[in-house]
Short mmCIF file of C-alpha atoms in Angstrom, two decimals:
data_model
loop_
_atom_site.label_atom_id
_atom_site.label_comp_id
_atom_site.label_asym_id
_atom_site.label_seq_id
_atom_site.Cartn_x
_atom_site.Cartn_y
_atom_site.Cartn_z
CA MET A 1 2.27 -21.65 26.63
CA SER A 2 1.84 -18.98 23.98
CA ASP A 3 4.88 -17.13 25.40
CA ASP A 4 6.89 -20.29 25.00
CA LYS A 5 5.60 -20.68 21.44
CA ARG A 6 6.68 -17.15 20.55
CA SER A 7 10.15 -17.60 21.98
CA ARG A 8 10.87 -20.53 19.64
CA LYS A 9 11.27 -20.24 15.90
CA PRO A 10 8.34 -21.73 14.01
CA VAL A 11 8.72 -25.20 12.59
CA PRO A 12 6.88 -26.04 9.39
CA ARG A 13 3.32 -27.29 9.75
CA PRO A 14 2.93 -29.24 6.51
CA SER A 15 -0.14 -29.65 4.37
CA PRO A 16 -1.05 -33.21 3.31
CA GLU A 17 0.60 -32.50 -0.05
CA SER A 18 3.89 -31.18 1.32
CA LEU A 19 4.44 -33.85 3.98
CA PRO A 20 6.90 -35.93 1.87
CA PHE A 21 9.04 -32.79 1.34
CA TRP A 22 9.43 -32.26 5.08
CA GLU A 23 9.85 -35.97 5.87
CA ALA A 24 12.72 -36.15 3.35
CA ALA A 25 14.23 -32.98 4.77
CA LYS A 26 14.56 -34.75 8.12
CA GLU A 27 16.96 -37.11 6.32
CA ARG A 28 18.70 -34.10 4.76
CA ARG A 29 17.34 -34.80 1.33
CA LEU A 30 15.76 -32.12 -0.86
CA LEU A 31 12.91 -33.69 -2.81
CA LEU A 32 10.80 -31.95 -5.42
CA PRO A 33 7.52 -32.98 -7.00
CA ARG A 34 7.98 -33.89 -10.67
CA CYS A 35 5.39 -34.84 -13.25
CA ASN A 36 5.88 -38.21 -14.96
CA ALA A 37 3.59 -37.19 -17.82
CA CYS A 38 5.34 -33.98 -18.87
CA SER A 39 8.68 -34.48 -17.04
CA ARG A 40 8.55 -31.04 -15.44
CA PHE A 41 9.20 -30.05 -11.85
CA PHE A 42 6.72 -27.85 -10.00
CA PHE A 43 6.25 -26.24 -6.62
CA PRO A 44 4.48 -25.94 -4.20
CA PRO A 45 3.60 -29.63 -3.95
CA SER A 46 0.23 -30.78 -5.20
CA GLN A 47 -1.39 -34.06 -6.18
CA ARG A 48 -1.63 -32.68 -9.71
CA CYS A 49 1.08 -31.26 -11.96
CA ARG A 50 0.72 -27.51 -12.21
CA HIS A 51 1.80 -27.59 -15.87
CA CYS A 52 -0.44 -30.33 -17.28
CA LEU A 53 -2.70 -31.32 -14.36
CA SER A 54 -1.62 -34.97 -14.61
CA PRO A 55 -2.10 -36.91 -11.36
CA ASP A 56 0.99 -38.98 -12.25
CA VAL A 57 3.48 -37.11 -10.08
CA ASN A 58 6.27 -38.34 -7.88
CA TRP A 59 9.07 -37.09 -5.67
CA VAL A 60 12.55 -36.74 -7.17
CA ALA A 61 15.81 -35.68 -5.52
CA SER A 62 16.93 -32.16 -6.41
CA LYS A 63 20.55 -31.47 -7.25
CA GLY A 64 20.28 -28.91 -4.49
CA THR A 65 21.94 -26.15 -6.48
CA GLY A 66 20.57 -22.95 -7.91
CA ARG A 67 20.77 -19.17 -7.84
CA VAL A 68 19.43 -16.34 -5.71
CA TYR A 69 16.58 -14.83 -7.73
CA SER A 70 16.05 -12.07 -5.16
CA PHE A 71 16.66 -11.47 -1.47
CA VAL A 72 15.84 -9.12 1.37
CA VAL A 73 17.47 -8.36 4.70
CA TYR A 74 15.35 -8.20 7.85
CA HIS A 75 16.65 -5.46 10.12
CA ARG A 76 13.89 -5.84 12.68
CA PRO A 77 12.31 -9.03 13.94
CA TYR A 78 8.63 -9.58 13.17
CA HIS A 79 8.72 -12.54 15.55
CA PRO A 80 10.56 -12.53 18.88
CA ALA A 81 12.43 -15.76 18.15
CA PHE A 82 14.32 -14.04 15.31
CA GLU A 83 15.55 -11.17 17.50
CA GLY A 84 19.01 -12.66 17.79
CA ASP A 85 19.27 -13.19 14.03
CA VAL A 86 18.80 -9.66 12.68
CA PRO A 87 20.07 -8.67 10.22
CA TYR A 88 19.22 -11.91 8.42
CA VAL A 89 18.67 -12.78 4.77
CA VAL A 90 15.49 -14.23 3.29
CA ALA A 91 15.88 -15.22 -0.34
CA ILE A 92 13.95 -16.62 -3.25
CA VAL A 93 16.17 -19.41 -4.54
CA GLU A 94 15.64 -20.69 -8.07
CA LEU A 95 16.82 -24.27 -8.19
CA ASP A 96 18.42 -25.63 -11.34
CA GLU A 97 15.29 -27.76 -11.75
CA GLY A 98 13.45 -24.46 -12.37
CA VAL A 99 11.33 -24.19 -9.22
CA ARG A 100 11.65 -21.39 -6.70
CA LEU A 101 11.85 -21.86 -2.95
CA LEU A 102 11.73 -19.29 -0.19
CA SER A 103 14.69 -19.82 2.13
CA ASN A 104 17.51 -18.28 4.13
CA ILE A 105 21.09 -17.70 3.02
CA LEU A 106 23.50 -18.82 5.72
CA GLY A 107 27.19 -18.16 6.23
CA THR A 108 27.46 -14.97 4.15
CA PRO A 109 27.18 -11.46 5.57
CA PRO A 110 23.96 -9.84 4.27
CA GLU A 111 25.92 -7.08 2.53
CA ASP A 112 27.73 -9.67 0.39
CA VAL A 113 24.61 -11.44 -0.92
CA ARG A 114 23.71 -10.65 -4.55
CA CYS A 115 20.99 -11.59 -6.99
CA ASP A 116 21.98 -14.47 -9.31
CA MET A 117 24.64 -15.70 -6.87
CA ARG A 118 25.09 -19.50 -7.04
CA VAL A 119 23.96 -21.38 -3.93
CA ARG A 120 23.61 -24.93 -2.70
CA VAL A 121 21.35 -26.53 -0.15
CA THR A 122 22.19 -27.14 3.48
CA PHE A 123 19.89 -28.05 6.36
CA GLU A 124 19.15 -26.54 9.76
CA ASP A 125 17.76 -28.80 12.46
CA ARG A 126 15.05 -27.28 14.62
CA ASP A 127 12.77 -28.97 17.19
CA GLY A 128 12.60 -32.32 15.37
CA ALA A 129 12.31 -30.77 11.93
CA SER A 130 15.04 -30.11 9.43
CA ILE A 131 14.72 -27.07 7.22
CA PRO A 132 16.36 -26.68 3.80
CA MET A 133 18.46 -23.54 3.61
CA PHE A 134 21.17 -22.34 1.27
CA GLU A 135 24.81 -21.29 1.36
CA LEU A 136 27.17 -19.97 -1.29
CA ALA A 137 28.18 -22.67 -3.76
CA PRO A 138 31.97 -23.17 -3.78
CA MET B 1 -6.54 -18.40 -25.80
CA SER B 2 -7.50 -15.02 -27.16
CA PHE B 3 -7.27 -11.92 -25.02
CA PRO B 4 -10.73 -10.79 -23.92
CA GLU B 5 -11.68 -7.47 -25.46
CA PRO B 6 -13.00 -4.91 -22.98
CA ASN B 7 -16.44 -3.67 -23.86
CA ARG B 8 -16.02 -0.18 -25.28
CA ALA B 9 -19.77 0.30 -25.07
CA LEU B 10 -19.31 0.76 -21.30
CA ARG B 11 -17.03 3.77 -21.86
CA ASN B 12 -18.48 6.87 -20.19
CA ARG B 13 -21.79 5.09 -19.51
CA CYS B 14 -21.46 5.77 -15.79
CA ALA B 15 -20.06 8.55 -13.66
CA ILE B 16 -18.96 9.24 -10.12
CA VAL B 17 -21.20 11.89 -8.58
CA GLY B 18 -20.08 11.84 -4.97
CA ALA B 19 -16.77 11.29 -3.19
CA GLY B 20 -15.83 11.51 0.45
CA ASN B 21 -13.31 10.51 3.05
CA SER B 22 -13.50 10.10 6.79
CA ARG B 23 -11.02 11.44 9.31
CA LEU B 24 -7.69 9.87 8.46
CA GLY B 25 -4.65 8.70 10.36
CA GLN B 26 -4.90 7.85 14.04
CA VAL B 27 -8.60 7.84 14.81
CA PRO B 28 -9.08 5.91 18.03
CA GLY B 29 -12.48 5.07 19.45
CA VAL B 30 -14.23 4.39 16.16
CA SER B 31 -14.63 1.14 14.27
CA SER B 32 -13.62 0.75 10.63
CA LEU B 33 -17.34 0.26 9.94
CA ASP B 34 -18.23 3.65 11.36
CA LEU B 35 -15.32 5.26 9.55
CA LEU B 36 -16.82 3.87 6.36
CA ILE B 37 -20.22 5.26 7.36
CA GLU B 38 -18.55 8.64 7.99
CA ALA B 39 -16.95 8.59 4.52
CA SER B 40 -20.25 7.43 2.99
CA ALA B 41 -22.15 10.28 4.67
CA ASN B 42 -19.59 12.71 3.26
CA ALA B 43 -19.91 11.20 -0.21
CA LEU B 44 -23.72 11.36 -0.03
CA ASP B 45 -23.58 14.96 1.10
CA ASP B 46 -21.13 15.74 -1.68
CA ALA B 47 -23.60 14.30 -4.20
CA GLY B 48 -26.61 15.93 -2.57
CA LEU B 49 -28.14 12.53 -1.85
CA THR B 50 -29.71 10.83 1.13
CA PRO B 51 -29.23 7.09 1.77
CA ALA B 52 -32.67 6.51 0.24
CA GLY B 53 -31.15 7.43 -3.13
CA ILE B 54 -28.74 4.47 -2.96
CA ASP B 55 -29.86 1.08 -4.28
CA GLY B 56 -26.49 -0.65 -4.56
CA VAL B 57 -23.69 -1.23 -2.06
CA ILE B 58 -20.29 -2.68 -2.97
CA VAL B 59 -17.68 -2.60 -0.23
CA ARG B 60 -14.75 -4.45 1.16
CA GLY B 61 -14.60 -5.17 4.85
CA PRO B 62 -11.74 -5.69 7.23
CA ASP B 63 -10.38 -9.21 6.79
CA ASP B 64 -12.34 -10.55 9.76
CA SER B 65 -15.76 -9.28 8.68
CA TYR B 66 -18.39 -11.47 7.01
CA CYS B 67 -20.74 -10.01 4.39
CA HIS B 68 -19.65 -6.50 5.26
CA HIS B 69 -22.16 -4.89 2.88
CA GLN B 70 -24.93 -6.07 5.19
CA LEU B 71 -23.44 -4.13 8.09
CA VAL B 72 -23.04 -1.03 5.93
CA GLY B 73 -26.65 -1.17 4.72
CA GLU B 74 -27.89 -1.72 8.26
CA ARG B 75 -26.10 1.41 9.52
CA LEU B 76 -27.25 3.47 6.54
CA GLY B 77 -30.79 2.19 7.04
CA ILE B 78 -31.21 1.01 3.47
CA ASN B 79 -32.03 -2.07 1.42
CA ALA B 80 -30.33 -2.60 -1.93
CA HIS B 81 -31.11 -4.21 -5.27
CA PHE B 82 -27.45 -5.13 -5.62
CA SER B 83 -24.89 -5.52 -2.86
CA THR B 84 -21.76 -7.53 -2.26
CA THR B 85 -18.41 -7.59 -0.49
CA LEU B 86 -15.18 -7.97 -2.45
CA ASP B 87 -12.05 -9.90 -1.50
CA ASN B 88 -9.21 -8.84 -3.82
CA GLY B 89 -7.24 -6.89 -1.25
CA GLY B 90 -6.09 -3.50 -2.48
CA ALA B 91 -7.42 -4.26 -5.96
CA SER B 92 -10.97 -4.47 -4.59
CA GLN B 93 -11.74 -0.77 -4.43
CA ILE B 94 -11.44 -0.13 -8.17
CA LEU B 95 -13.26 -3.39 -8.85
CA SER B 96 -16.16 -2.04 -6.79
CA VAL B 97 -16.49 0.88 -9.24
CA ALA B 98 -16.13 -1.49 -12.22
CA ILE B 99 -18.76 -3.87 -10.85
CA ALA B 100 -21.04 -0.95 -10.00
CA THR B 101 -20.83 0.13 -13.65
CA MET B 102 -21.66 -3.38 -14.82
CA ALA B 103 -24.55 -3.68 -12.36
CA ILE B 104 -25.99 -0.32 -13.45
CA GLU B 105 -25.65 -1.25 -17.13
CA ALA B 106 -27.29 -4.60 -16.44
CA GLY B 107 -30.22 -2.85 -14.81
CA LEU B 108 -29.50 -4.35 -11.40
CA ALA B 109 -29.06 -1.01 -9.66
CA THR B 110 -29.18 2.69 -10.47
CA THR B 111 -26.98 4.40 -7.88
CA VAL B 112 -24.24 2.45 -6.12
CA LEU B 113 -22.19 3.28 -3.04
CA CYS B 114 -18.62 1.93 -3.23
CA GLY B 115 -16.38 2.16 -0.20
CA TYR B 116 -13.74 0.80 2.07
CA GLY B 117 -12.75 1.57 5.63
CA ARG B 118 -10.05 0.24 7.89
CA ASP B 119 -8.80 0.58 11.43
CA ALA B 120 -5.27 -0.58 10.83
CA TRP B 121 -3.70 1.86 13.27
CA SER B 122 -6.17 1.23 16.09
CA ARG B 123 -6.83 -2.47 15.68
CA THR B 124 -6.04 -4.78 12.78
CA HIS B 125 -2.35 -3.94 12.39
CA LYS B 126 -1.74 -2.56 15.88
CA SER B 127 1.02 -5.12 16.39
CA GLU B 128 2.29 -8.25 14.71
CA GLU B 129 0.67 -10.28 17.51
CA ALA B 130 -2.73 -8.63 17.09
CA ARG B 131 -2.63 -8.83 13.30
CA VAL B 132 -6.06 -9.72 12.03
CA LYS B 133 -5.86 -12.48 9.47
CA ASN B 134 -8.19 -13.30 6.62
CA GLN B 135 -9.12 -16.77 7.78
CA THR B 136 -12.11 -18.39 9.34
CA ARG B 137 -10.40 -21.45 10.81
CA SER B 138 -8.36 -21.20 13.98
CA ASP B 139 -4.71 -20.52 13.38
CA ASP B 140 -3.43 -23.98 14.40
CA GLN B 141 -5.58 -25.68 11.74
CA HIS B 142 -3.71 -24.00 8.89
CA ALA B 143 -0.66 -25.38 7.14
CA LYS B 144 2.19 -23.00 7.89
CA GLU B 145 5.24 -23.57 5.75
CA PHE B 146 7.53 -22.04 3.16
CA GLY B 147 7.47 -18.74 5.08
CA PRO B 148 7.44 -18.33 8.86
CA GLU B 149 10.12 -20.96 9.50
CA TYR B 150 12.48 -18.74 7.51
CA GLY B 151 11.53 -15.59 9.42
CA TYR B 152 9.50 -14.38 6.44
CA PHE B 153 6.60 -12.24 7.64
CA GLY B 154 4.67 -9.26 6.33
CA ALA B 155 4.14 -7.49 3.04
CA VAL B 156 7.28 -5.34 3.32
CA ALA B 157 9.57 -8.21 2.40
CA ALA B 158 7.40 -9.39 -0.48
CA HIS B 159 7.67 -6.00 -2.17
CA ALA B 160 11.31 -5.57 -1.15
CA PHE B 161 12.08 -8.73 -3.18
CA GLY B 162 10.69 -6.96 -6.23
CA ALA B 163 12.65 -3.80 -5.50
CA GLN B 164 15.88 -5.76 -5.08
CA ARG B 165 15.43 -7.63 -8.33
CA HIS B 166 14.56 -4.40 -10.16
CA MET B 167 17.69 -2.73 -8.76
CA HIS B 168 19.73 -5.72 -9.92
CA GLU B 169 18.33 -5.79 -13.45
CA PHE B 170 18.13 -2.07 -14.17
CA GLY B 171 20.46 -0.31 -11.77
CA THR B 172 17.57 1.36 -9.98
CA THR B 173 18.72 3.12 -6.80
CA ARG B 174 17.38 4.02 -3.38
CA GLU B 175 17.83 7.71 -4.31
CA GLN B 176 15.14 7.11 -6.89
CA PHE B 177 12.82 5.46 -4.35
CA ALA B 178 13.51 8.45 -2.06
CA GLU B 179 12.26 10.88 -4.70
CA ILE B 180 8.89 9.07 -4.69
CA ALA B 181 8.54 9.38 -0.92
CA VAL B 182 9.66 13.01 -0.94
CA ALA B 183 7.34 14.01 -3.82
CA PHE B 184 4.29 12.46 -2.16
CA ARG B 185 5.12 14.07 1.16
CA GLN B 186 5.25 17.42 -0.59
CA HIS B 187 1.74 16.75 -1.92
CA ALA B 188 0.53 15.77 1.56
CA GLN B 189 1.73 19.08 2.94
CA ARG B 190 -1.00 20.75 0.90
CA ASN B 191 -3.66 18.30 2.14
CA PRO B 192 -5.12 19.26 5.53
CA ASP B 193 -6.57 15.74 5.98
CA ALA B 194 -3.23 13.96 5.50
CA GLN B 195 -1.91 11.75 8.29
CA ILE B 196 1.68 13.05 7.99
CA ARG B 197 2.48 16.53 6.69
CA LYS B 198 5.91 17.00 8.20
CA PRO B 199 8.44 17.89 5.49
CA LEU B 200 10.59 15.00 4.28
CA THR B 201 13.98 15.30 2.61
CA VAL B 202 16.18 12.81 0.82
CA GLU B 203 18.54 13.11 3.77
CA ASP B 204 15.73 12.14 6.18
CA TYR B 205 14.99 9.17 3.93
CA PHE B 206 18.55 7.87 4.16
CA LYS B 207 18.85 8.55 7.90
CA ALA B 208 15.73 6.55 8.72
CA ARG B 209 16.04 3.02 10.04
CA GLN B 210 16.07 0.07 7.71
CA ILE B 211 13.01 -2.17 7.96
CA VAL B 212 13.48 -4.95 5.43
CA SER B 213 16.15 -3.75 3.04
CA PRO B 214 16.25 -2.46 0.42
CA PHE B 215 13.32 -0.76 2.19
CA GLY B 216 13.72 1.73 5.00
CA LEU B 217 10.99 3.40 6.98
CA PHE B 218 9.99 5.93 4.31
CA ASP B 219 9.64 3.30 1.59
CA CYS B 220 6.71 1.91 3.55
CA SER B 221 3.15 3.19 3.54
CA LEU B 222 1.42 4.32 6.71
CA ARG B 223 -0.59 2.34 9.22
CA SER B 224 -3.86 4.21 9.11
CA ASP B 225 -7.41 4.39 10.29
CA GLY B 226 -9.67 5.84 7.66
CA ALA B 227 -12.22 5.32 4.93
CA GLY B 228 -13.27 6.56 1.55
CA ALA B 229 -16.44 6.25 -0.49
CA VAL B 230 -17.70 7.17 -3.94
CA ILE B 231 -21.14 7.08 -5.55
CA VAL B 232 -21.57 5.71 -9.06
CA THR B 233 -24.64 6.26 -11.23
CA SER B 234 -25.54 6.26 -14.91
CA ALA B 235 -24.25 9.14 -17.04
CA GLU B 236 -27.87 10.17 -17.75
CA ARG B 237 -28.73 10.47 -14.07
CA ALA B 238 -25.37 12.00 -13.26
CA ARG B 239 -26.35 15.31 -14.85
CA ASP B 240 -28.89 15.97 -12.09
CA PHE B 241 -26.50 15.88 -9.15
CA LYS B 242 -24.90 18.68 -7.16
CA GLN B 243 -21.40 18.05 -8.52
CA PRO B 244 -20.18 17.86 -12.10
CA PRO B 245 -19.99 14.18 -13.03
CA VAL B 246 -16.62 12.50 -13.43
CA TYR B 247 -16.96 9.78 -16.05
CA VAL B 248 -15.90 6.15 -15.72
CA ARG B 249 -14.06 6.03 -19.00
CA GLY B 250 -12.40 2.65 -18.69
CA PHE B 251 -11.34 -0.07 -16.32
CA GLY B 252 -9.36 -3.28 -16.36
CA SER B 253 -7.97 -5.95 -14.14
CA PHE B 254 -5.38 -8.66 -14.22
CA ASN B 255 -4.32 -11.20 -11.65
CA ASN B 256 -1.01 -13.06 -11.70
CA LEU B 257 -2.52 -15.98 -9.83
CA THR B 258 0.59 -18.07 -10.45
CA GLY B 259 2.14 -15.97 -7.70
CA TRP B 260 4.35 -12.99 -6.99
CA PHE B 261 7.46 -15.21 -6.91
CA ALA B 262 6.66 -16.87 -10.25
CA ALA B 263 8.12 -15.89 -13.63
CA GLU B 264 8.97 -12.16 -13.71
CA ASN B 265 5.78 -11.12 -11.90
CA MET B 266 7.47 -9.00 -9.24
CA VAL B 267 9.24 -6.86 -11.85
CA HIS B 268 6.74 -6.94 -14.73
CA THR B 269 3.59 -6.75 -12.64
CA ALA B 270 -0.08 -7.47 -13.31
CA ALA B 271 -0.47 -3.72 -13.95
CA ILE B 272 0.72 -4.31 -17.52
CA LYS B 273 -2.30 -6.31 -18.66
CA SER B 274 -4.73 -4.53 -16.37
CA GLY B 275 -3.61 -1.24 -17.87
CA GLU B 276 -3.82 -2.50 -21.45
CA ALA B 277 -7.45 -3.50 -20.88
CA ALA B 278 -8.34 -0.16 -19.29
CA TYR B 279 -6.62 1.84 -22.05
CA ARG B 280 -8.51 -0.12 -24.69
CA MET B 281 -11.87 0.45 -23.03
CA ALA B 282 -11.06 4.12 -22.56
CA GLY B 283 -9.71 4.53 -26.09
CA ILE B 284 -6.60 6.33 -24.83
CA GLY B 285 -2.94 5.64 -24.16
CA PRO B 286 -0.49 6.64 -21.44
CA GLY B 287 0.32 9.90 -23.24
CA ASP B 288 -3.26 11.07 -22.62
CA VAL B 289 -3.10 10.71 -18.83
CA ASP B 290 -2.80 14.00 -16.92
CA THR B 291 -2.53 12.64 -13.39
CA ALA B 292 -1.94 9.20 -11.90
CA GLN B 293 -3.13 8.00 -8.50
CA LEU B 294 -1.15 4.80 -8.03
CA TYR B 295 -1.33 2.16 -5.34
CA ASP B 296 1.73 3.06 -3.28
CA CYS B 297 2.00 0.46 -0.57
CA PHE B 298 5.77 0.84 -1.06
CA THR B 299 7.85 3.29 -3.10
CA TYR B 300 8.99 0.54 -5.45
CA MET B 301 5.43 -0.29 -6.49
CA VAL B 302 5.02 3.24 -7.84
CA LEU B 303 8.19 2.92 -9.89
CA ALA B 304 7.20 -0.49 -11.27
CA GLN B 305 3.71 0.71 -12.18
CA LEU B 306 4.98 3.85 -13.94
CA GLU B 307 6.82 1.46 -16.25
CA ASP B 308 4.04 -1.12 -16.47
CA TYR B 309 1.47 1.54 -17.41
CA GLY B 310 3.76 2.77 -20.18
CA PHE B 311 4.58 6.21 -18.77
CA CYS B 312 8.19 5.18 -19.41
CA THR B 313 9.82 1.96 -20.60
CA LYS B 314 10.72 -0.94 -18.30
CA GLY B 315 13.88 -0.08 -16.42
CA GLU B 316 13.50 3.68 -16.93
CA GLY B 317 11.24 4.26 -13.91
CA GLY B 318 14.11 5.55 -11.79
CA ALA B 319 15.14 8.21 -14.29
CA PHE B 320 11.50 9.11 -14.86
CA VAL B 321 10.83 9.87 -11.19
CA GLN B 322 14.15 11.68 -10.79
CA SER B 323 13.13 14.08 -13.56
CA GLY B 324 10.53 15.45 -11.11
CA ALA B 325 7.70 13.94 -13.13
CA LEU B 326 5.59 13.08 -10.08
CA ARG B 327 5.58 16.59 -8.60
CA MET B 328 2.98 19.28 -9.17
CA GLY B 329 3.87 20.85 -12.50
CA GLY B 330 5.79 17.71 -13.48
CA ARG B 331 5.06 15.51 -16.46
CA LEU B 332 2.70 13.26 -14.49
CA PRO B 333 1.67 14.64 -11.09
CA THR B 334 1.11 11.45 -9.10
CA ASN B 335 -0.63 10.73 -5.78
CA THR B 336 -1.42 14.39 -5.47
CA SER B 337 -3.10 14.01 -2.07
CA GLY B 338 0.00 12.36 -0.60
CA GLY B 339 -0.86 8.74 -1.33
CA GLN B 340 -0.59 5.88 1.10
CA LEU B 341 2.95 6.91 1.90
CA SER B 342 1.77 10.23 3.42
CA GLU B 343 -1.99 10.89 3.22
CA ALA B 344 -3.24 7.60 4.68
CA HIS B 345 -3.19 3.93 3.69
CA VAL B 346 -6.80 3.07 2.88
CA GLU B 347 -5.91 0.40 0.33
CA GLY B 348 -6.47 2.42 -2.80
CA MET B 349 -9.84 3.92 -1.89
CA LEU B 350 -8.46 7.42 -1.39
CA GLN B 351 -6.75 7.23 -4.78
CA ILE B 352 -10.20 7.04 -6.38
CA VAL B 353 -11.47 9.94 -4.27
CA GLU B 354 -8.46 12.07 -5.25
CA GLY B 355 -8.83 11.22 -8.95
CA VAL B 356 -12.44 12.44 -8.83
CA ARG B 357 -11.51 15.65 -7.04
CA GLN B 358 -8.71 16.48 -9.47
CA LEU B 359 -11.07 16.16 -12.43
CA ARG B 360 -13.65 18.48 -10.90
CA HIS B 361 -11.16 21.34 -11.00
CA THR B 362 -12.37 22.63 -7.64
CA TYR B 363 -9.07 22.51 -5.74
CA PRO B 364 -7.15 25.67 -4.90
CA ALA B 365 -4.46 26.29 -7.51
CA GLU B 366 -1.64 24.83 -5.39
CA ARG B 367 -3.38 21.43 -5.22
CA GLN B 368 -4.90 21.39 -8.69
CA VAL B 369 -3.26 19.50 -11.54
CA LYS B 370 -3.65 22.14 -14.23
CA ASP B 371 -6.15 21.27 -16.97
CA ALA B 372 -6.49 17.67 -15.80
CA GLU B 373 -8.83 15.82 -18.13
CA ILE B 374 -7.86 12.17 -17.59
CA ALA B 375 -6.86 10.42 -14.36
CA LEU B 376 -5.45 6.90 -14.16
CA ILE B 377 -5.94 5.11 -10.85
CA SER B 378 -4.56 1.74 -9.79
CA GLY B 379 -5.24 -0.90 -7.17
CA HIS B 380 -2.88 -3.70 -6.17
CA GLY B 381 -3.28 -6.36 -3.56
CA GLY B 382 -4.07 -9.86 -2.45
CA ASN B 383 -0.73 -11.58 -2.15
CA GLN B 384 0.74 -8.91 -4.42
CA VAL B 385 -0.81 -10.36 -7.57
CA CYS B 386 -4.29 -8.84 -7.97
CA HIS B 387 -4.40 -5.61 -9.94
CA SER B 388 -7.11 -3.26 -11.16
CA THR B 389 -7.11 -0.03 -13.15
CA LEU B 390 -9.64 2.78 -13.40
CA ILE B 391 -9.53 5.58 -15.94
CA LEU B 392 -11.68 8.62 -15.18
CA GLY B 393 -12.48 11.46 -17.57
CA ARG B 394 -13.72 14.99 -16.97
CA VAL B 395 -15.80 15.03 -20.12
CA PRO B 396 -17.46 12.07 -21.85
#
């Protein structure tokens, strides 16, 4: 059982607050929590706005575009399921809405990824989940 | 909100009168608790004390220990007026000295043992699978998202993000990171207790395998077993001990609780405000510091802190280290026992021990920072956002 678990890439195990994010991702939509009181986006999801603590928050579609704030390249797997992926890129993506998401950059060789590069969202399906990832914006 | 003003009245009110380390490196067959007892016994001996002379215990345990100070007191056979266990990761060890000072000044204790031990090589970090986590619920009850599904694991990547962004903004290079690793290895070669004393060259640095780039093997600190301990008492009492006192001149802390990924926190770290507070309490500035013992979990963190503590301006850290500043005889001999990159990774505890030893002026000439009067020591940890600073002085 545990061997089987380790051979598969992890799927997100949401918190109660992040569940809508992952449910929307299944429909290939990137939703972000936004505060109705102060109109700002925030992340990670919470029942209260991290800027003004208002409970009046709701989920809004992101444009799905942004830039690579920083990135790293894994040359060794820390989890057996990623063995076939090395070298792979993990990035901090700053969306145009201002929030930052941890993600992967797909479709570009690691040596060509740069900070501040423009990216747009794509989705990778995995074991019933769908995971927002990013690729170079055209 | 106004910035809190550190209490200058605490300057030089307490001193460190004992310092010790355990065996370091790969020390199988002993628990982190007994390594801490070994370091504590050495610190007590150094001070000329028995456990009965201790009435305060402030420690940090391994992440899976509960109320670790109780276990320490039990093995030392002592009760304590004041004791607690801290949970700020690598920032905890300096906080233990700061809190000891506050407890002594408040009359809650007179002589406090501060220490930390780990068995990272033998147990807690033996493998990714065996990694001991700081959690009390079973693993499958935790939310797990925004990390593992992207193949994001470990502290290497978190710090590598900072290094990458710094390289992007300021043109910092891996040659400059290499100089940090090479300088500290040179220091470790003079330290008989160091885990790794084999010479290291810039060429070795570039030949080594990449781990999570921009970091290769020699950008990363060691996986170590080991412990360190120091004994803090009031400046009045400190005069009566075996060793010359080393004064707690100032301390500070800052915590970027909004997160390592937020704002510019991974480039302009919490060391900035922690350092400002410590400098104000100590009544000194970066130009007064003779030696730095910085939390070097990764080469980049040394470079970032050199800038954040004002030893050079932001973006100039690379040029500063390449000038040879960190070497013995350099402008700011740093991590003079080899640091966590070469001596042993005991989460900042050995940095305090080394700062004390440098200010006693008892090292042989090759290890002694000449005329060292002021040492600045840093701690960094948690999820990269907790920071603490300690400034020690040879004379009050």
